[in-house]
PDB file of C-alpha atoms in Angstrom:
ATOM      1  CA  ALA A 276     -16.629  17.243  19.544  1.00  0.00           C
ATOM      2  CA  PRO A 277     -17.809  13.686  20.065  1.00  0.00           C
ATOM      3  CA  SER A 278     -14.792  11.549  20.654  1.00  0.00           C
ATOM      4  CA  ILE A 279     -14.194   8.152  18.453  1.00  0.00           C
ATOM      5  CA  ALA A 280     -13.638   4.990  20.813  1.00  0.00           C
ATOM      6  CA  PRO A 281     -11.046   2.599  19.917  1.00  0.00           C
ATOM      7  CA  PHE A 282     -13.547   0.094  19.116  1.00  0.00           C
ATOM      8  CA  ALA A 283     -15.036   2.223  16.394  1.00  0.00           C
ATOM      9  CA  GLY A 284     -11.694   3.143  15.226  1.00  0.00           C
ATOM     10  CA  SER A 285     -10.912  -0.744  14.675  1.00  0.00           C
ATOM     11  CA  VAL A 286     -14.594  -1.301  12.893  1.00  0.00           C
ATOM     12  CA  VAL A 287     -13.485   1.675  10.294  1.00  0.00           C
ATOM     13  CA  LEU A 288      -9.714   0.205   9.998  1.00  0.00           C
ATOM     14  CA  GLY A 289     -11.463  -3.466   9.708  1.00  0.00           C
ATOM     15  CA  LEU A 290     -13.744  -1.911   6.845  1.00  0.00           C
ATOM     16  CA  ALA A 291     -11.094  -0.166   5.096  1.00  0.00           C
ATOM     17  CA  PHE A 292      -8.723  -2.935   4.842  1.00  0.00           C
ATOM     18  CA  VAL A 293     -11.687  -5.505   3.456  1.00  0.00           C
ATOM     19  CA  TYR A 294     -13.661  -3.266   1.157  1.00  0.00           C
ATOM     20  CA  TYR A 295     -12.127   0.358   1.080  1.00  0.00           C
ATOM     21  CA  TYR A 296      -8.463  -0.106  -0.651  1.00  0.00           C
ATOM     22  CA  ARG A 297      -9.814  -2.706  -2.718  1.00  0.00           C
ATOM     23  CA  LEU A 298     -11.624   0.154  -4.861  1.00  0.00           C
ATOM     24  CA  GLY A 299      -9.644   1.629  -7.641  1.00  0.00           C
ATOM     25  CA  GLY A 300     -11.128   5.001  -8.050  1.00  0.00           C
ATOM     26  CA  ALA A 301     -11.238   8.138  -5.866  1.00  0.00           C
ATOM     27  CA  SER A 302     -14.810   8.818  -6.376  1.00  0.00           C
ATOM     28  CA  GLU A 303     -15.504   4.826  -5.712  1.00  0.00           C
ATOM     29  CA  ARG A 304     -13.849   5.230  -2.256  1.00  0.00           C
ATOM     30  CA  LYS A 305     -15.562   8.503  -1.537  1.00  0.00           C
ATOM     31  CA  GLY A 306     -18.958   7.022  -2.158  1.00  0.00           C
ATOM     32  CA  TYR A 307     -18.087   3.700  -0.089  1.00  0.00           C
ATOM     33  CA  TRP A 308     -17.808   5.689   2.947  1.00  0.00           C
ATOM     34  CA  ASP A 309     -20.925   7.997   1.835  1.00  0.00           C
ATOM     35  CA  ALA A 310     -22.537   4.518   1.529  1.00  0.00           C
ATOM     36  CA  ILE A 311     -22.504   3.840   5.124  1.00  0.00           C
ATOM     37  CA  GLY A 312     -22.252   7.418   6.423  1.00  0.00           C
ATOM     38  CA  THR A 313     -24.995   9.076   8.225  1.00  0.00           C
ATOM     39  CA  LEU A 314     -27.476   9.100   5.457  1.00  0.00           C
ATOM     40  CA  SER A 315     -27.251   5.325   4.864  1.00  0.00           C
ATOM     41  CA  ASP A 316     -29.862   3.196   4.660  1.00  0.00           C
ATOM     42  CA  ILE A 317     -27.532   0.207   5.370  1.00  0.00           C
ATOM     43  CA  VAL A 318     -26.316   1.361   8.480  1.00  0.00           C
ATOM     44  CA  VAL A 319     -28.870   2.406  11.060  1.00  0.00           C
ATOM     45  CA  TRP A 320     -27.047   4.635  13.445  1.00  0.00           C
ATOM     46  CA  GLY A 321     -30.136   5.396  15.652  1.00  0.00           C
ATOM     47  CA  THR A 322     -29.746   1.983  17.069  1.00  0.00           C
ATOM     48  CA  ARG A 323     -29.238   1.047  20.647  1.00  0.00           C
ATOM     49  CA  LYS A 324     -26.103  -0.782  19.718  1.00  0.00           C
ATOM     50  CA  LEU A 325     -24.085   2.145  18.265  1.00  0.00           C
ATOM     51  CA  LYS A 326     -25.269   4.270  21.167  1.00  0.00           C
ATOM     52  CA  GLY A 327     -22.927   4.568  23.987  1.00  0.00           C
ATOM     53  CA  GLU A 328     -20.153   2.718  21.885  1.00  0.00           C
ATOM     54  CA  GLY A 329     -18.082   5.629  20.799  1.00  0.00           C
ATOM     55  CA  PHE A 330     -19.444   6.001  17.127  1.00  0.00           C
ATOM     56  CA  ASP A 331     -20.750   9.310  17.421  1.00  0.00           C
ATOM     57  CA  GLY A 332     -17.570  10.885  16.487  1.00  0.00           C
ATOM     58  CA  LEU A 333     -18.192   9.133  13.114  1.00  0.00           C
ATOM     59  CA  LYS A 334     -21.429  11.109  12.433  1.00  0.00           C
ATOM     60  CA  LYS A 335     -19.730  13.981  10.918  1.00  0.00           C
ATOM     61  CA  GLU A 336     -18.939  14.251   7.182  1.00  0.00           C
ATOM     62  CA  GLY A 337     -15.590  13.196   6.199  1.00  0.00           C
ATOM     63  CA  ALA A 338     -15.176  11.523   9.786  1.00  0.00           C
ATOM     64  CA  PHE A 339     -14.421   8.074   8.112  1.00  0.00           C
ATOM     65  CA  ALA A 340     -11.596   9.559   5.639  1.00  0.00           C
ATOM     66  CA  LYS A 341     -10.152  11.704   8.202  1.00  0.00           C
ATOM     67  CA  LEU A 342      -9.827   8.829  10.720  1.00  0.00           C
ATOM     68  CA  LEU A 343      -8.224   6.533   8.143  1.00  0.00           C
ATOM     69  CA  ALA A 344      -5.916   9.171   7.317  1.00  0.00           C
ATOM     70  CA  GLY A 345      -4.757  10.350  10.582  1.00  0.00           C
ATOM     71  CA  VAL A 346      -4.157   6.305  11.576  1.00  0.00           C
ATOM     72  CA  GLN A 347      -1.728   6.244   8.280  1.00  0.00           C
ATOM     73  CA  GLN A 348       0.191   9.614   9.017  1.00  0.00           C
ATOM     74  CA  ASN A 349       1.004   8.930  12.451  1.00  0.00           C
ATOM     75  CA  PHE A 350       2.095   5.271  11.512  1.00  0.00           C
ATOM     76  CA  CYS A 351       3.989   6.270   8.855  1.00  0.00           C
ATOM     77  CA  ASN A 352       5.705   8.909  10.891  1.00  0.00           C
ATOM     78  CA  ASN A 353       7.885   6.362  12.374  1.00  0.00           C
ATOM     79  CA  VAL A 354       9.062   5.125   8.725  1.00  0.00           C
ATOM     80  CA  LYS A 355      12.462   6.594   7.413  1.00  0.00           C
ATOM     81  CA  VAL A 356      13.155   7.043   3.968  1.00  0.00           C
ATOM     82  CA  GLU A 357      16.026   8.130   1.899  1.00  0.00           C
ATOM     83  CA  ASP A 358      16.546  11.633   0.656  1.00  0.00           C
ATOM     84  CA  GLY A 359      14.988  12.378  -2.525  1.00  0.00           C
ATOM     85  CA  ILE A 360      12.253  10.288  -2.001  1.00  0.00           C
ATOM     86  CA  ALA A 361       8.549  12.029  -1.478  1.00  0.00           C
ATOM     87  CA  MET A 362       6.258  10.338   1.439  1.00  0.00           C
ATOM     88  CA  ASN A 363       3.572  10.850  -0.747  1.00  0.00           C
ATOM     89  CA  GLN A 364      -0.249   9.596  -0.334  1.00  0.00           C
ATOM     90  CA  ALA A 365       0.399   6.410  -2.494  1.00  0.00           C
ATOM     91  CA  LEU A 366       3.485   5.450  -0.525  1.00  0.00           C
ATOM     92  CA  MET A 367       2.232   6.047   2.864  1.00  0.00           C
ATOM     93  CA  GLU A 368      -1.168   4.153   1.943  1.00  0.00           C
ATOM     94  CA  ASN A 369       1.302   1.300   0.252  1.00  0.00           C
ATOM     95  CA  LEU A 370       3.267   1.165   3.806  1.00  0.00           C
ATOM     96  CA  PHE A 371       0.511   1.067   6.119  1.00  0.00           C
ATOM     97  CA  VAL A 372      -1.429  -1.637   4.470  1.00  0.00           C
ATOM     98  CA  VAL A 373       1.526  -4.121   3.302  1.00  0.00           C
ATOM     99  CA  LEU A 374       3.411  -3.586   6.700  1.00  0.00           C
ATOM    100  CA  ILE A 375       0.105  -4.224   8.720  1.00  0.00           C
ATOM    101  CA  CYS A 376      -0.407  -7.625   6.572  1.00  0.00           C
ATOM    102  CA  ILE A 377       3.067  -8.588   7.115  1.00  0.00           C
ATOM    103  CA  LEU A 378       3.193  -8.196  10.514  1.00  0.00           C
ATOM    104  CA  ASN A 379       0.014 -10.116  10.663  1.00  0.00           C
ATOM    105  CA  LYS A 380       0.991 -12.603   8.225  1.00  0.00           C
ATOM    106  CA  ILE A 381      -2.019 -11.651   5.894  1.00  0.00           C
ATOM    107  CA  PRO A 382      -1.549 -12.208   2.258  1.00  0.00           C
ATOM    108  CA  VAL A 383      -1.963  -8.836   0.094  1.00  0.00           C
ATOM    109  CA  PHE A 384      -1.888  -8.051  -3.230  1.00  0.00           C
ATOM    110  CA  MET A 385      -0.662  -4.334  -4.412  1.00  0.00           C
ATOM    111  CA  VAL A 386      -2.052  -3.352  -8.012  1.00  0.00           C
ATOM    112  CA  GLY A 387      -1.287  -0.431  -9.545  1.00  0.00           C
ATOM    113  CA  LYS A 388       0.439   0.874 -12.760  1.00  0.00           C
ATOM    114  CA  PRO A 389       4.069   1.561 -13.273  1.00  0.00           C
ATOM    115  CA  GLY A 390       5.504   4.289 -10.533  1.00  0.00           C
ATOM    116  CA  SER A 391       2.883   3.919  -8.197  1.00  0.00           C
ATOM    117  CA  SER A 392       5.885   2.865  -5.457  1.00  0.00           C
ATOM    118  CA  LYS A 393       4.864  -0.781  -5.371  1.00  0.00           C
ATOM    119  CA  THR A 394       8.676  -1.823  -5.442  1.00  0.00           C
ATOM    120  CA  LEU A 395       9.970   1.025  -3.508  1.00  0.00           C
ATOM    121  CA  THR A 396       7.742   0.113  -0.476  1.00  0.00           C
ATOM    122  CA  MET A 397       8.943  -3.377  -0.412  1.00  0.00           C
ATOM    123  CA  GLN A 398      12.469  -1.691  -0.234  1.00  0.00           C
ATOM    124  CA  VAL A 399      11.524   0.805   2.407  1.00  0.00           C
ATOM    125  CA  ILE A 400      10.093  -2.270   4.727  1.00  0.00           C
ATOM    126  CA  ALA A 401      13.236  -4.051   4.402  1.00  0.00           C
ATOM    127  CA  SER A 402      15.268  -1.139   5.370  1.00  0.00           C
ATOM    128  CA  ASN A 403      13.096  -0.245   8.868  1.00  0.00           C
ATOM    129  CA  LEU A 404      12.308  -3.599  10.270  1.00  0.00           C
ATOM    130  CA  GLN A 405      15.479  -4.822  11.254  1.00  0.00           C
ATOM    131  CA  GLY A 406      14.663  -6.332  14.352  1.00  0.00           C
ATOM    132  CA  LYS A 407      16.419  -5.009  17.305  1.00  0.00           C
ATOM    133  CA  GLN A 408      19.299  -3.583  14.987  1.00  0.00           C
ATOM    134  CA  SER A 409      16.427  -1.029  13.618  1.00  0.00           C
ATOM    135  CA  GLU A 410      17.653   2.392  13.487  1.00  0.00           C
ATOM    136  CA  ILE A 411      14.391   4.023  14.656  1.00  0.00           C
ATOM    137  CA  PRO A 412      13.114   2.892  18.359  1.00  0.00           C
ATOM    138  CA  PHE A 413       9.394   2.395  17.102  1.00  0.00           C
ATOM    139  CA  TRP A 414      10.436  -0.844  15.086  1.00  0.00           C
ATOM    140  CA  ARG A 415      12.958  -2.382  17.586  1.00  0.00           C
ATOM    141  CA  GLN A 416       9.737  -3.976  19.528  1.00  0.00           C
ATOM    142  CA  PHE A 417       8.576  -5.383  15.882  1.00  0.00           C
ATOM    143  CA  PRO A 418      10.361  -8.635  14.240  1.00  0.00           C
ATOM    144  CA  ALA A 419      12.957  -8.124  11.417  1.00  0.00           C
ATOM    145  CA  VAL A 420      11.874  -8.851   7.772  1.00  0.00           C
ATOM    146  CA  TYR A 421      13.300 -11.058   5.490  1.00  0.00           C
ATOM    147  CA  ILE A 422      12.143 -11.366   1.976  1.00  0.00           C
ATOM    148  CA  PHE A 423      12.467 -13.970  -0.392  1.00  0.00           C
ATOM    149  CA  GLN A 424      11.695 -12.638  -3.802  1.00  0.00           C
ATOM    150  CA  TYR A 425      10.086 -14.521  -6.825  1.00  0.00           C
ATOM    151  CA  GLN A 426      10.181 -12.502 -10.015  1.00  0.00           C
ATOM    152  CA  CYS A 427       7.091 -13.839 -12.088  1.00  0.00           C
ATOM    153  CA  SER A 428       7.112 -14.024 -15.782  1.00  0.00           C
ATOM    154  CA  PRO A 429       5.003 -15.816 -18.634  1.00  0.00           C
ATOM    155  CA  MET A 430       7.584 -18.770 -18.319  1.00  0.00           C
ATOM    156  CA  SER A 431       7.069 -19.298 -14.580  1.00  0.00           C
ATOM    157  CA  ASP A 432       5.799 -22.770 -13.847  1.00  0.00           C
ATOM    158  CA  SER A 433       4.263 -23.988 -10.472  1.00  0.00           C
ATOM    159  CA  HIS A 434       6.799 -25.867  -9.503  1.00  0.00           C
ATOM    160  CA  SER A 435       9.337 -22.719  -9.232  1.00  0.00           C
ATOM    161  CA  ILE A 436       6.630 -20.928  -7.229  1.00  0.00           C
ATOM    162  CA  GLN A 437       5.884 -23.566  -4.876  1.00  0.00           C
ATOM    163  CA  HIS A 438      10.038 -24.217  -4.402  1.00  0.00           C
ATOM    164  CA  GLN A 439      10.372 -20.726  -3.411  1.00  0.00           C
ATOM    165  CA  PHE A 440       7.368 -20.582  -0.906  1.00  0.00           C
ATOM    166  CA  ASP A 441       8.726 -24.011   0.708  1.00  0.00           C
ATOM    167  CA  MET A 442      12.004 -22.254   1.088  1.00  0.00           C
ATOM    168  CA  ALA A 443      10.652 -19.363   2.740  1.00  0.00           C
ATOM    169  CA  VAL A 444       8.651 -21.562   5.043  1.00  0.00           C
ATOM    170  CA  ARG A 445      11.849 -23.573   6.130  1.00  0.00           C
ATOM    171  CA  TYR A 446      13.511 -20.248   6.774  1.00  0.00           C
ATOM    172  CA  GLN A 447      10.793 -19.099   8.902  1.00  0.00           C
ATOM    173  CA  GLN A 448      10.951 -22.251  10.675  1.00  0.00           C
ATOM    174  CA  HIS A 449      14.348 -21.675  12.334  1.00  0.00           C
ATOM    175  CA  ALA A 450      14.551 -17.585  12.164  1.00  0.00           C
ATOM    176  CA  GLU A 451      14.096 -16.014  15.455  1.00  0.00           C
ATOM    177  CA  ASN A 452      12.364 -12.748  15.787  1.00  0.00           C
ATOM    178  CA  THR A 453      11.752 -12.462  12.209  1.00  0.00           C
ATOM    179  CA  ILE A 454       9.203 -12.931   9.812  1.00  0.00           C
ATOM    180  CA  THR A 455       9.483 -14.276   6.290  1.00  0.00           C
ATOM    181  CA  VAL A 456       7.941 -12.492   3.285  1.00  0.00           C
ATOM    182  CA  LEU A 457       7.205 -14.339  -0.153  1.00  0.00           C
ATOM    183  CA  LEU A 458       7.552 -11.438  -2.730  1.00  0.00           C
ATOM    184  CA  LEU A 459       5.777 -12.311  -5.959  1.00  0.00           C
ATOM    185  CA  ASP A 460       6.965  -9.675  -8.421  1.00  0.00           C
ATOM    186  CA  GLU A 461       4.992  -8.911 -11.391  1.00  0.00           C
ATOM    187  CA  VAL A 462       2.654 -11.534 -10.379  1.00  0.00           C
ATOM    188  CA  GLY A 463       0.442 -10.710 -13.141  1.00  0.00           C
ATOM    189  CA  LEU A 464       2.940 -11.872 -15.818  1.00  0.00           C
ATOM    190  CA  ALA A 465       2.411 -15.198 -14.954  1.00  0.00           C
ATOM    191  CA  GLU A 466      -1.243 -15.540 -15.576  1.00  0.00           C
ATOM    192  CA  HIS A 467       0.062 -15.401 -19.467  1.00  0.00           C
ATOM    193  CA  SER A 468       1.664 -18.654 -18.599  1.00  0.00           C
ATOM    194  CA  PRO A 469      -0.113 -21.512 -20.598  1.00  0.00           C
ATOM    195  CA  ASP A 470       0.515 -23.870 -17.397  1.00  0.00           C
ATOM    196  CA  MET A 471      -1.435 -21.779 -15.296  1.00  0.00           C
ATOM    197  CA  PRO A 472       0.919 -21.644 -12.360  1.00  0.00           C
ATOM    198  CA  LEU A 473      -0.907 -19.387 -10.147  1.00  0.00           C
ATOM    199  CA  LYS A 474      -3.534 -22.239  -9.230  1.00  0.00           C
ATOM    200  CA  VAL A 475      -0.805 -23.133  -6.581  1.00  0.00           C
ATOM    201  CA  LEU A 476      -1.291 -19.796  -4.817  1.00  0.00           C
ATOM    202  CA  HIS A 477      -4.993 -21.104  -3.547  1.00  0.00           C
ATOM    203  CA  GLY A 478      -3.583 -23.335  -1.260  1.00  0.00           C
ATOM    204  CA  MET A 479      -0.799 -20.942  -0.218  1.00  0.00           C
ATOM    205  CA  LEU A 480      -2.998 -17.864   0.425  1.00  0.00           C
ATOM    206  CA  VAL A 481      -5.065 -19.693   3.230  1.00  0.00           C
ATOM    207  CA  ASP A 482      -3.705 -19.542   6.940  1.00  0.00           C
ATOM    208  CA  PRO A 483      -0.177 -19.053   5.184  1.00  0.00           C
ATOM    209  CA  PRO A 484       3.090 -19.691   7.498  1.00  0.00           C
ATOM    210  CA  VAL A 485       4.752 -16.887   6.144  1.00  0.00           C
ATOM    211  CA  SER A 486       3.696 -13.720   4.859  1.00  0.00           C
ATOM    212  CA  VAL A 487       2.917 -13.526   1.109  1.00  0.00           C
ATOM    213  CA  VAL A 488       3.152 -10.275  -1.066  1.00  0.00           C
ATOM    214  CA  GLY A 489       2.156  -9.776  -4.475  1.00  0.00           C
ATOM    215  CA  LEU A 490       3.112  -6.952  -6.809  1.00  0.00           C
ATOM    216  CA  SER A 491       0.894  -6.726 -10.155  1.00  0.00           C
ATOM    217  CA  ASN A 492       0.006  -3.755 -12.503  1.00  0.00           C
ATOM    218  CA  TRP A 493      -3.287  -5.280 -12.988  1.00  0.00           C
ATOM    219  CA  VAL A 494      -6.011  -7.331 -11.086  1.00  0.00           C
ATOM    220  CA  LEU A 495      -5.654 -11.178 -10.786  1.00  0.00           C
ATOM    221  CA  ASP A 496      -8.756 -13.003 -11.171  1.00  0.00           C
ATOM    222  CA  PRO A 497     -11.167 -13.367  -8.085  1.00  0.00           C
ATOM    223  CA  ALA A 498      -9.771 -16.972  -7.074  1.00  0.00           C
ATOM    224  CA  LYS A 499      -6.817 -15.167  -6.069  1.00  0.00           C
ATOM    225  CA  MET A 500      -7.608 -11.669  -4.927  1.00  0.00           C
ATOM    226  CA  ASN A 501     -10.520 -12.775  -2.703  1.00  0.00           C
ATOM    227  CA  ARG A 502      -7.914 -15.256  -0.682  1.00  0.00           C
ATOM    228  CA  ALA A 503      -6.364 -11.924   0.399  1.00  0.00           C
ATOM    229  CA  ILE A 504      -6.358  -8.310   1.197  1.00  0.00           C
ATOM    230  CA  CYS A 505      -6.168  -6.141  -2.243  1.00  0.00           C
ATOM    231  CA  LEU A 506      -4.618  -2.848  -2.217  1.00  0.00           C
ATOM    232  CA  GLN A 507      -5.581  -0.801  -5.619  1.00  0.00           C
ATOM    233  CA  ARG A 508      -3.486   2.395  -6.110  1.00  0.00           C
ATOM    234  CA  THR A 509      -5.692   5.349  -7.400  1.00  0.00           C
ATOM    235  CA  GLU A 510      -5.143   7.640  -9.886  1.00  0.00           C
ATOM    236  CA  PRO A 511      -3.144  10.850  -8.417  1.00  0.00           C
ATOM    237  CA  SER A 512      -4.824  13.930  -8.354  1.00  0.00           C
ATOM    238  CA  GLN A 513      -3.407  16.962  -9.368  1.00  0.00           C
ATOM    239  CA  THR A 514      -3.051  18.122  -5.761  1.00  0.00           C
ATOM    240  CA  ASP A 515      -1.091  14.820  -4.917  1.00  0.00           C
ATOM    241  CA  ILE A 516       1.132  15.649  -8.012  1.00  0.00           C
ATOM    242  CA  GLN A 517       2.059  18.819  -6.860  1.00  0.00           C
ATOM    243  CA  LEU A 518       2.471  17.748  -3.343  1.00  0.00           C
ATOM    244  CA  THR A 519       4.740  15.181  -4.314  1.00  0.00           C
ATOM    245  CA  GLY A 520       6.746  17.348  -6.353  1.00  0.00           C
ATOM    246  CA  GLN A 521       7.088  19.850  -3.050  1.00  0.00           C
ATOM    247  CA  ARG A 522       8.006  17.124  -1.026  1.00  0.00           C
ATOM    248  CA  ILE A 523      10.716  15.909  -3.876  1.00  0.00           C
ATOM    249  CA  LEU A 524      12.237  19.348  -3.303  1.00  0.00           C
ATOM    250  CA  SER A 525      12.143  19.646   0.181  1.00  0.00           C
ATOM    251  CA  THR A 526      14.189  16.444   0.566  1.00  0.00           C
ATOM    252  CA  SER A 527      16.372  16.612  -1.950  1.00  0.00           C
ATOM    253  CA  PRO A 528      20.020  16.212  -1.239  1.00  0.00           C
ATOM    254  CA  GLY A 529      22.124  19.617  -1.312  1.00  0.00           C
ATOM    255  CA  GLU A 530      22.772  22.231   1.029  1.00  0.00           C
ATOM    256  CA  GLY A 531      23.911  25.881   0.790  1.00  0.00           C
ATOM    257  CA  VAL A 532      22.596  29.048  -0.977  1.00  0.00           C
ATOM    258  CA  ASP A 533      22.654  27.642  -4.617  1.00  0.00           C
ATOM    259  CA  ASN A 534      20.356  24.650  -3.473  1.00  0.00           C
ATOM    260  CA  LYS A 535      17.991  26.792  -1.704  1.00  0.00           C
ATOM    261  CA  ILE A 536      17.814  29.311  -4.634  1.00  0.00           C
ATOM    262  CA  ILE A 537      16.829  26.637  -6.923  1.00  0.00           C
ATOM    263  CA  VAL A 538      14.161  25.177  -4.620  1.00  0.00           C
ATOM    264  CA  ARG A 539      13.019  28.746  -4.539  1.00  0.00           C
ATOM    265  CA  ASN A 540      12.850  29.175  -8.145  1.00  0.00           C
ATOM    266  CA  LEU A 541      11.101  25.761  -8.754  1.00  0.00           C
ATOM    267  CA  THR A 542       8.365  26.264  -6.281  1.00  0.00           C
ATOM    268  CA  PRO A 543       6.074  28.396  -7.765  1.00  0.00           C
ATOM    269  CA  LEU A 544       6.203  26.591 -11.199  1.00  0.00           C
ATOM    270  CA  LEU A 545       5.170  22.924  -9.122  1.00  0.00           C
ATOM    271  CA  SER A 546       1.140  24.272  -9.676  1.00  0.00           C
ATOM    272  CA  PRO A 547       1.204  24.798 -13.305  1.00  0.00           C
ATOM    273  CA  LEU A 548       3.361  21.756 -13.672  1.00  0.00           C
ATOM    274  CA  ALA A 549       0.931  19.391 -11.707  1.00  0.00           C
ATOM    275  CA  GLN A 550      -1.868  20.725 -13.510  1.00  0.00           C
ATOM    276  CA  ALA A 551      -0.513  20.021 -17.070  1.00  0.00           C
ATOM    277  CA  TYR A 552       0.979  16.785 -16.117  1.00  0.00           C
ATOM    278  CA  HIS A 553      -2.395  15.475 -14.555  1.00  0.00           C
ATOM    279  CA  ALA A 554      -4.159  16.120 -18.002  1.00  0.00           C
ATOM    280  CA  ILE A 555      -1.831  14.351 -20.283  1.00  0.00           C
ATOM    281  CA  TYR A 556      -1.929  11.646 -17.498  1.00  0.00           C
ATOM    282  CA  THR A 557      -5.552  11.243 -17.166  1.00  0.00           C
ATOM    283  CA  LYS A 558      -6.316  11.804 -21.008  1.00  0.00           C
ATOM    284  CA  GLN A 559      -3.906   9.097 -22.381  1.00  0.00           C
ATOM    285  CA  LYS A 560      -6.012   6.739 -24.651  1.00  0.00           C
ATOM    286  CA  GLY A 561      -4.808   3.078 -24.882  1.00  0.00           C
ATOM    287  CA  ARG A 562      -1.495   2.106 -23.444  1.00  0.00           C
ATOM    288  CA  ASP A 563       0.097   4.781 -21.388  1.00  0.00           C
ATOM    289  CA  PHE A 564       3.136   6.296 -22.663  1.00  0.00           C
ATOM    290  CA  VAL A 565       3.359   8.964 -20.028  1.00  0.00           C
ATOM    291  CA  GLY A 566       3.835   7.508 -16.416  1.00  0.00           C
ATOM    292  CA  MET A 567       4.213   8.841 -13.212  1.00  0.00           C
ATOM    293  CA  ARG A 568       8.313   7.957 -13.305  1.00  0.00           C
ATOM    294  CA  ASP A 569       8.478  10.384 -16.050  1.00  0.00           C
ATOM    295  CA  TYR A 570       7.328  13.050 -13.183  1.00  0.00           C
ATOM    296  CA  TYR A 571       9.635  12.174 -10.707  1.00  0.00           C
TER     297      TYR A 571
END
């Protein structure tokens, strides 16, 4: 099979970060790869510039998605999570995108419903990236991550956000082998403030001296989102829900005969449970009453 050159792989990853992850639906994401595939009217695959540059391996159907999934999987194989936490598709994608953005000081917004592993992602990153003291040798070559968290609310004001940002910048100036992260939790709630405090983000998100991560349950206005990488969590498929259940069972604490019997008895129930839960979760009208945390 034709190989994919590092340059071609980098192009795919760049397209994914800028456009692919911004799409909030699985069908929209698939349609994006299809739109730039070999049947595309936009990309002229026969052009001389693409020949001999290692792009031939991307001509197979599904090659873009397979490449991206493989890079995410290899990256997240170096991440340690606690027992009982499932390294599912949502968590892997969150970790991959946010870690890359933090290490390169690129602002990023994670957008998704409650239970889509947004807060968990930051906890896992903080526990793994501890500089030379990191438990896993792979992360010892990277700086430690220190998080300055600001809890947004409808009562937030621009002065408070600016103050937290200034504290993070001062800490970064004196910290060695450390990347400081300004974490804006529930940043969407600040949009409801009459003072419009998020306007202060316009200047912060342009070439910031620290990493900026925003967590929100909904998409902010384009003036903010277009200044950062946007990662929208897609609705979990039935397969994702079943796989999450399998991984929770396989990583659950406890040993011995009794635990193995429980896991063996529960495993056949995961498929019908995932099917039923997916039907209930996706057919809710109005405000969600059932979330993914209920399944976990």
